[in-house]
Amino acid sequence: MARSRLVTGHVIWKFFNPAYYLKRTMRLALLFILFISVSMVVWDRQTRGQDHEFEVSKLNKQVLRLQLMLGDVKSVKEDATMRTLKNVKEHPVDAVRRQRVKEAMIHAWSSYEKYAWGKDELQPQTKDGVDSFGGLGATIIDSLDTLYIMGLDKQFQKAREWVATSLDFDKDYDASMFETTIRVVGGLLSSYDLSGDKLFLEKAKDIADRLLPAWDTPSGIPYSIINLRHGNAHNAGWAGVFHIVLSTGFFITLSQRTGDPKYQQKVEKVISVLNKNYPADGLLPVYINPDTAKPSYSTITFGGMGDSFYEYLLKVWVFGNKTLAVKRYRDMWEKSMNGLLSLVKKSTPSSFTYICEKSGDSLTHKMDELACFAPGMLALGASGYNDSSEAKKFLTLAEELAWTCYNFYESTPTKLAGENYVFNSGSDMSVGASSNILRPETVESLFYLWRLTGNKTYQDWGWNIFEAFEKNSRIETGYVGLKDVNTGVKDNKMQSFFLAETLKYLYLLFSPTTVIPLDEWVFNTEAHPLKIVPWKDQVNRGQSNSVQQGKPTITLRQRRFGG
């Protein structure tokens, strides 16, 4: 048995002896072939393994990239830390649409140049101009930053020359604090921030100094009318709440740019007065007594007369770099937004979300097109909530309201919105006042929602509105509003805000997100962008004369707009 095992072992080991093969050629060939075959099998397996590992590695990288992309989308659309889109690749369609809007601006501006140069506004049908704001050249000043952003250099330089040689504020004219501030002060400050040209800053100081006496009231709340030459301020006993905070924003800007605290000191007193007696729901009526600072028994609305107040509470906070110095503005705004929720209703049967007006304890189921600024404001403010559920709630509300505002346009034969809409149970909404004066509020909100969510649907809605303006409001001598959006009958006015706001927001809706990014600029209620710069708290406290006369801390970007 033992020998048997020994013999068997000897037989096996002989195959490992090279002499066994060297004497037998056939066997050597077979060994070589076997060696090559085994080597090929091993090499193939190793190669396949390496290829597999390479492919797996590639797939893992792709999965990681997609996860990062998904994370970016979620952070824009869902997360409480919603941020402005950055460096989004431009679609070729956007460039075509942007050029069309730019051509519309050229047509509007050229018509104004030809028929109404130096006047406040163009009357296209009669081919003449009208001084709606005391002959301050409202269309020129309102259009300066739009021309600059669109890269219309020749037109901008001509407008700048008019400001330098013809703009004169020494007029015996009773000016509206609201209109003069948003159009003139805002337009000049924005042009300074964009171009760095000190001419615009000096002109802004000139008009602001003429408006300052309006704050000389027992409460510090300004009167709504002031004579530009004599400084006599007055109104009918009540001050519209809308101009209180918007003036705060611009006059703080002026102090921040010049280093002179007098403008900011005047207007911040107003916020202190309001904050002491701010209502629990954050909703103020449209009139406040400038002598007692007490609200009147008047309408609460997010439409005409009340809209800008809430907008500027938020925007002063943004403009102030969201610092502790401006935190009370944010706190007041959040309180007001909680109050807004009590005014929000849904129509039947289509569930359009809308904002009511309130008188006493009664709600009026009417919403102005002017209130369509609210979706953009809510979207802009949503990211400031510490609670992610609050942020998502208000962003969702913004999107629902934007859908309603877009349907203000889609529901009429001309596809242009009326001035206001009435909501009735069982029949959704119907046009109230049926005129359209080229208003910008809906496209403004579409611009914000596009920038803050990345949803291209808002661009498509904006384009549809632009085409409706082109079809119904464009004539050979400019653009006009409609007396009736149902019949298309035209009026005879090209509002200055059509160039300042409507066309600017439409242009930016189709521009790269690097043009006037929302984390670097803040828009006023007339769409004039102001640069967000480091907040100078010392301006609040007052400074020495030498500091006041120092140059403001502001870094201006190289011009890279237009296209």
CSV table of C-alpha atoms in Angstrom, one decimal, residues 221-525:
chain,number,residue,atom,x,y,z
A,221,ILE,CA,-43.3,111.5,9.7
A,222,PRO,CA,-43.0,113.6,6.5
A,223,TYR,CA,-45.6,115.4,4.6
A,224,SER,CA,-46.4,114.1,1.2
A,225,ILE,CA,-46.1,117.3,-0.8
A,226,ILE,CA,-43.2,119.9,-0.9
A,227,ASN,CA,-42.5,122.9,-3.0
A,228,LEU,CA,-39.0,122.5,-4.5
A,229,ARG,CA,-38.2,126.2,-4.5
A,230,HIS,CA,-39.6,127.4,-1.3
A,231,GLY,CA,-39.5,124.3,0.9
A,232,ASN,CA,-43.1,124.5,2.0
A,233,ALA,CA,-44.4,121.1,2.8
A,234,HIS,CA,-48.0,120.1,3.3
A,235,ASN,CA,-50.7,117.6,2.6
A,236,ALA,CA,-54.4,117.1,3.5
A,237,GLY,CA,-53.7,116.2,7.1
A,238,TRP,CA,-52.6,112.6,6.4
A,239,ALA,CA,-49.4,111.1,5.1
A,240,GLY,CA,-49.4,108.1,2.8
A,241,VAL,CA,-47.6,105.3,4.5
A,242,PHE,CA,-46.1,104.2,1.3
A,243,HIS,CA,-43.6,107.0,1.0
A,244,ILE,CA,-42.3,106.8,4.6
A,245,VAL,CA,-40.0,103.8,4.3
A,246,LEU,CA,-39.1,104.2,0.7
A,247,SER,CA,-37.7,107.7,1.5
A,248,THR,CA,-35.8,106.0,4.3
A,249,GLY,CA,-34.1,103.7,1.9
A,250,PHE,CA,-32.9,106.4,-0.5
A,251,PHE,CA,-31.9,108.9,2.2
A,252,ILE,CA,-29.9,106.2,4.0
A,253,THR,CA,-28.2,105.4,0.7
A,254,LEU,CA,-27.3,109.1,0.2
A,255,SER,CA,-25.7,109.2,3.7
A,256,GLN,CA,-23.8,106.0,3.0
A,257,ARG,CA,-22.5,107.3,-0.3
A,258,THR,CA,-21.6,110.9,0.9
A,259,GLY,CA,-20.6,110.2,4.5
A,260,ASP,CA,-23.0,113.0,5.5
A,261,PRO,CA,-25.3,111.7,8.3
A,262,LYS,CA,-28.1,114.3,8.0
A,263,TYR,CA,-30.2,112.4,5.5
A,264,GLN,CA,-30.1,109.2,7.5
A,265,GLN,CA,-30.7,110.9,10.8
A,266,LYS,CA,-33.8,112.6,9.5
A,267,VAL,CA,-35.5,109.5,8.1
A,268,GLU,CA,-34.5,106.8,10.7
A,269,LYS,CA,-36.5,108.8,13.3
A,270,VAL,CA,-39.6,107.8,11.4
A,271,ILE,CA,-38.9,104.1,11.7
A,272,SER,CA,-38.3,104.5,15.5
A,273,VAL,CA,-41.7,106.2,15.8
A,274,LEU,CA,-43.5,103.6,13.8
A,275,ASN,CA,-41.8,100.7,15.6
A,276,LYS,CA,-42.9,101.9,19.0
A,277,ASN,CA,-46.6,101.5,18.1
A,278,TYR,CA,-46.4,98.9,15.3
A,279,PRO,CA,-49.6,96.9,15.2
A,280,ALA,CA,-49.6,93.3,16.3
A,281,ASP,CA,-50.5,92.0,12.8
A,282,GLY,CA,-47.9,94.4,11.1
A,283,LEU,CA,-50.6,95.8,8.8
A,284,LEU,CA,-50.8,99.6,8.5
A,285,PRO,CA,-53.6,101.6,6.8
A,286,VAL,CA,-52.6,103.7,3.9
A,287,TYR,CA,-52.7,107.0,5.8
A,288,ILE,CA,-50.9,108.1,9.0
A,289,ASN,CA,-51.2,111.5,10.7
A,290,PRO,CA,-47.8,113.2,10.4
A,291,ASP,CA,-48.5,115.3,13.5
A,292,THR,CA,-49.5,112.5,15.9
A,293,ALA,CA,-48.1,109.4,14.0
A,294,LYS,CA,-51.4,107.7,14.5
A,295,PRO,CA,-52.9,105.6,11.7
A,296,SER,CA,-56.2,106.7,10.2
A,297,TYR,CA,-59.3,104.6,9.8
A,298,SER,CA,-58.5,103.7,6.2
A,299,THR,CA,-57.9,100.8,3.9
A,300,ILE,CA,-55.2,98.2,4.5
A,301,THR,CA,-53.9,97.1,1.1
A,302,PHE,CA,-50.9,95.6,-0.6
A,303,GLY,CA,-52.0,97.4,-3.7
A,304,GLY,CA,-52.0,101.1,-4.5
A,305,MET,CA,-51.0,103.5,-1.7
A,306,GLY,CA,-49.7,100.7,0.6
A,307,ASP,CA,-47.5,98.4,-1.5
A,308,SER,CA,-44.1,100.1,-1.3
A,309,PHE,CA,-44.1,100.3,2.5
A,310,TYR,CA,-43.8,96.5,3.0
A,311,GLU,CA,-41.3,96.2,0.1
A,312,TYR,CA,-38.9,98.7,1.6
A,313,LEU,CA,-39.0,97.2,5.1
A,314,LEU,CA,-37.4,94.1,3.4
A,315,LYS,CA,-35.1,96.0,1.0
A,316,VAL,CA,-33.6,98.3,3.6
A,317,TRP,CA,-32.6,95.1,5.5
A,318,VAL,CA,-31.0,93.7,2.4
A,319,PHE,CA,-29.3,97.0,1.5
A,320,GLY,CA,-27.9,97.2,5.0
A,321,ASN,CA,-26.1,93.8,4.5
A,322,LYS,CA,-28.7,92.1,6.9
A,323,THR,CA,-26.7,93.4,9.8
A,324,LEU,CA,-27.9,94.1,13.4
A,325,ALA,CA,-28.1,97.8,12.5
A,326,VAL,CA,-31.1,97.1,10.2
A,327,LYS,CA,-32.5,94.0,12.0
A,328,ARG,CA,-35.6,95.9,13.1
A,329,TYR,CA,-36.6,96.4,9.5
A,330,ARG,CA,-36.6,92.6,9.0
A,331,ASP,CA,-38.5,92.1,12.2
A,332,MET,CA,-41.2,94.5,11.2
A,333,TRP,CA,-41.4,92.9,7.8
A,334,GLU,CA,-41.8,89.4,9.2
A,335,LYS,CA,-44.6,90.6,11.5
A,336,SER,CA,-46.2,92.2,8.4
A,337,MET,CA,-45.9,89.0,6.4
A,338,ASN,CA,-47.7,87.1,9.2
A,339,GLY,CA,-50.4,89.7,8.9
A,340,LEU,CA,-50.5,89.3,5.2
A,341,LEU,CA,-51.5,85.6,5.7
A,342,SER,CA,-54.8,86.8,7.2
A,343,LEU,CA,-55.6,88.6,3.9
A,344,VAL,CA,-54.8,85.6,1.6
A,345,LYS,CA,-57.8,83.7,0.2
A,346,LYS,CA,-58.4,81.3,-2.7
A,347,SER,CA,-61.0,81.6,-5.4
A,348,THR,CA,-63.5,79.0,-6.5
A,349,PRO,CA,-63.5,76.8,-8.5
A,350,SER,CA,-59.9,77.3,-9.7
A,351,SER,CA,-58.2,78.0,-6.4
A,352,PHE,CA,-56.4,81.2,-7.5
A,353,THR,CA,-54.5,82.6,-4.5
A,354,TYR,CA,-55.1,86.3,-4.0
A,355,ILE,CA,-54.7,89.1,-1.4
A,356,CYS,CA,-57.7,90.9,-0.1
A,357,GLU,CA,-58.0,94.5,1.1
A,358,LYS,CA,-59.2,95.3,4.5
A,359,SER,CA,-61.3,98.1,6.0
A,360,GLY,CA,-61.9,97.8,9.7
A,361,ASP,CA,-63.0,94.1,10.2
A,362,SER,CA,-64.3,93.7,6.6
A,363,LEU,CA,-62.4,92.1,3.8
A,364,THR,CA,-62.8,93.2,0.2
A,365,HIS,CA,-62.1,90.5,-2.3
A,366,LYS,CA,-60.3,92.7,-4.8
A,367,MET,CA,-56.6,92.6,-5.8
A,368,ASP,CA,-54.7,95.3,-7.7
A,369,GLU,CA,-52.2,94.5,-10.3
A,370,LEU,CA,-49.9,96.7,-8.3
A,371,ALA,CA,-50.1,94.0,-5.6
A,372,CYS,CA,-48.3,91.7,-8.0
A,373,PHE,CA,-45.0,93.0,-6.7
A,374,ALA,CA,-45.7,90.7,-3.6
A,375,PRO,CA,-44.6,87.4,-5.2
A,376,GLY,CA,-41.2,88.8,-5.9
A,377,MET,CA,-40.9,90.4,-2.4
A,378,LEU,CA,-41.9,87.1,-0.7
A,379,ALA,CA,-39.4,85.1,-2.8
A,380,LEU,CA,-36.7,87.6,-2.0
A,381,GLY,CA,-37.5,87.5,1.7
A,382,ALA,CA,-38.1,83.8,2.1
A,383,SER,CA,-34.4,83.0,2.4
A,384,GLY,CA,-34.0,85.2,5.5
A,385,TYR,CA,-36.1,83.0,7.7
A,386,ASN,CA,-34.2,80.9,10.2
A,387,ASP,CA,-37.0,78.3,10.2
A,388,SER,CA,-36.9,76.3,6.9
A,389,SER,CA,-40.6,75.5,7.1
A,390,GLU,CA,-41.4,79.3,7.2
A,391,ALA,CA,-39.1,79.9,4.2
A,392,LYS,CA,-40.8,77.2,2.2
A,393,LYS,CA,-44.2,78.4,3.2
A,394,PHE,CA,-43.6,81.9,2.0
A,395,LEU,CA,-41.8,80.8,-1.2
A,396,THR,CA,-44.8,78.6,-2.0
A,397,LEU,CA,-47.2,81.5,-1.4
A,398,ALA,CA,-45.0,83.6,-3.8
A,399,GLU,CA,-45.3,81.0,-6.5
A,400,GLU,CA,-49.1,80.7,-6.0
A,401,LEU,CA,-49.6,84.5,-6.2
A,402,ALA,CA,-47.4,84.7,-9.3
A,403,TRP,CA,-49.7,82.2,-11.0
A,404,THR,CA,-52.7,84.4,-10.2
A,405,CYS,CA,-50.9,87.5,-11.5
A,406,TYR,CA,-50.0,85.8,-14.7
A,407,ASN,CA,-53.6,84.8,-15.2
A,408,PHE,CA,-54.6,88.5,-14.8
A,409,TYR,CA,-52.9,88.8,-18.2
A,410,GLU,CA,-54.0,85.5,-19.7
A,411,SER,CA,-57.7,86.0,-18.9
A,412,THR,CA,-58.2,89.0,-21.2
A,413,PRO,CA,-58.6,89.1,-25.0
A,414,THR,CA,-55.5,91.3,-25.3
A,415,LYS,CA,-53.5,89.1,-22.9
A,416,LEU,CA,-52.7,92.3,-20.9
A,417,ALA,CA,-53.9,92.8,-17.3
A,418,GLY,CA,-56.4,95.3,-16.0
A,419,GLU,CA,-55.7,97.6,-13.1
A,420,ASN,CA,-57.5,95.3,-10.6
A,421,TYR,CA,-59.6,92.2,-10.3
A,422,VAL,CA,-62.6,91.2,-8.3
A,423,PHE,CA,-63.0,87.7,-6.9
A,424,ASN,CA,-66.5,86.2,-6.6
A,425,SER,CA,-67.4,82.9,-5.1
A,426,GLY,CA,-67.9,80.3,-7.8
A,427,SER,CA,-66.7,82.4,-10.7
A,428,ASP,CA,-63.0,83.0,-9.9
A,429,MET,CA,-62.1,86.5,-11.0
A,430,SER,CA,-63.2,89.2,-13.3
A,431,VAL,CA,-61.6,92.5,-14.4
A,432,GLY,CA,-62.5,95.5,-12.3
A,433,ALA,CA,-60.8,98.6,-13.6
A,434,SER,CA,-60.0,97.5,-17.2
A,435,SER,CA,-57.2,99.9,-18.2
A,436,ASN,CA,-53.6,98.9,-18.6
A,437,ILE,CA,-50.9,101.6,-18.3
A,438,LEU,CA,-47.8,99.4,-19.0
A,439,ARG,CA,-47.3,98.4,-15.4
A,440,PRO,CA,-44.2,96.3,-14.4
A,441,GLU,CA,-45.2,94.5,-11.2
A,442,THR,CA,-46.0,91.1,-12.6
A,443,VAL,CA,-42.8,90.9,-14.7
A,444,GLU,CA,-40.9,92.2,-11.7
A,445,SER,CA,-42.0,89.2,-9.7
A,446,LEU,CA,-41.3,86.8,-12.6
A,447,PHE,CA,-37.7,88.1,-12.7
A,448,TYR,CA,-37.2,87.5,-8.9
A,449,LEU,CA,-38.8,84.0,-9.1
A,450,TRP,CA,-36.6,83.1,-12.0
A,451,ARG,CA,-33.5,84.3,-10.3
A,452,LEU,CA,-34.3,82.6,-7.0
A,453,THR,CA,-35.7,79.3,-8.2
A,454,GLY,CA,-34.2,78.7,-11.7
A,455,ASN,CA,-37.7,77.7,-13.0
A,456,LYS,CA,-37.7,78.7,-16.7
A,457,THR,CA,-41.5,78.7,-16.7
A,458,TYR,CA,-41.3,82.3,-15.3
A,459,GLN,CA,-39.2,83.3,-18.3
A,460,ASP,CA,-41.8,81.9,-20.7
A,461,TRP,CA,-44.6,83.8,-18.9
A,462,GLY,CA,-42.6,87.0,-19.1
A,463,TRP,CA,-42.1,86.5,-22.8
A,464,ASN,CA,-45.8,86.0,-23.4
A,465,ILE,CA,-46.5,89.3,-21.6
A,466,PHE,CA,-43.8,91.1,-23.6
A,467,GLU,CA,-45.3,89.8,-26.9
A,468,ALA,CA,-48.7,91.1,-25.7
A,469,PHE,CA,-47.2,94.5,-25.1
A,470,GLU,CA,-45.7,94.4,-28.6
A,471,LYS,CA,-48.9,93.4,-30.2
A,472,ASN,CA,-51.3,95.8,-28.4
A,473,SER,CA,-49.2,98.7,-27.1
A,474,ARG,CA,-46.5,99.3,-29.7
A,475,ILE,CA,-47.2,102.0,-32.3
A,476,GLU,CA,-45.0,103.8,-34.7
A,477,THR,CA,-44.3,106.7,-32.3
A,478,GLY,CA,-43.7,104.7,-29.1
A,479,TYR,CA,-45.7,102.6,-26.6
A,480,VAL,CA,-49.1,103.4,-25.2
A,481,GLY,CA,-51.4,101.9,-22.5
A,482,LEU,CA,-54.8,100.6,-23.1
A,483,LYS,CA,-58.0,102.2,-22.0
A,484,ASP,CA,-59.7,98.8,-22.0
A,485,VAL,CA,-57.9,95.5,-22.0
A,486,ASN,CA,-61.1,93.8,-23.4
A,487,THR,CA,-61.4,96.0,-26.5
A,488,GLY,CA,-57.7,97.1,-27.0
A,489,VAL,CA,-58.6,100.8,-27.3
A,490,LYS,CA,-55.4,102.8,-26.8
A,491,ASP,CA,-54.6,105.7,-24.5
A,492,ASN,CA,-52.0,108.5,-25.2
A,493,LYS,CA,-49.3,108.1,-22.6
A,494,MET,CA,-45.9,106.3,-22.5
A,495,GLN,CA,-45.3,106.1,-18.7
A,496,SER,CA,-41.7,106.7,-17.7
A,497,PHE,CA,-41.8,103.5,-15.6
A,498,PHE,CA,-42.3,101.5,-18.8
A,499,LEU,CA,-38.7,102.3,-19.6
A,500,ALA,CA,-37.4,102.3,-16.0
A,501,GLU,CA,-39.1,99.1,-14.8
A,502,THR,CA,-41.1,97.0,-17.3
A,503,LEU,CA,-38.5,96.8,-20.0
A,504,LYS,CA,-35.6,96.6,-17.5
A,505,TYR,CA,-37.1,93.6,-15.7
A,506,LEU,CA,-37.9,91.9,-19.0
A,507,TYR,CA,-34.3,92.5,-20.2
A,508,LEU,CA,-32.9,91.1,-17.0
A,509,LEU,CA,-35.3,88.1,-17.1
A,510,PHE,CA,-33.4,86.9,-20.2
A,511,SER,CA,-29.9,88.1,-19.1
A,512,PRO,CA,-27.1,86.1,-17.6
A,513,THR,CA,-27.5,85.9,-13.8
A,514,THR,CA,-24.2,87.8,-13.4
A,515,VAL,CA,-25.9,91.0,-14.7
A,516,ILE,CA,-27.1,92.8,-11.6
A,517,PRO,CA,-26.9,89.8,-9.3
A,518,LEU,CA,-29.3,90.0,-6.3
A,519,ASP,CA,-26.7,89.4,-3.7
A,520,GLU,CA,-24.8,92.5,-4.9
A,521,TRP,CA,-27.7,94.9,-5.8
A,522,VAL,CA,-31.1,95.8,-4.4
A,523,PHE,CA,-33.9,97.4,-6.6
A,524,ASN,CA,-36.1,100.2,-5.4
A,525,THR,CA,-39.8,100.3,-6.2
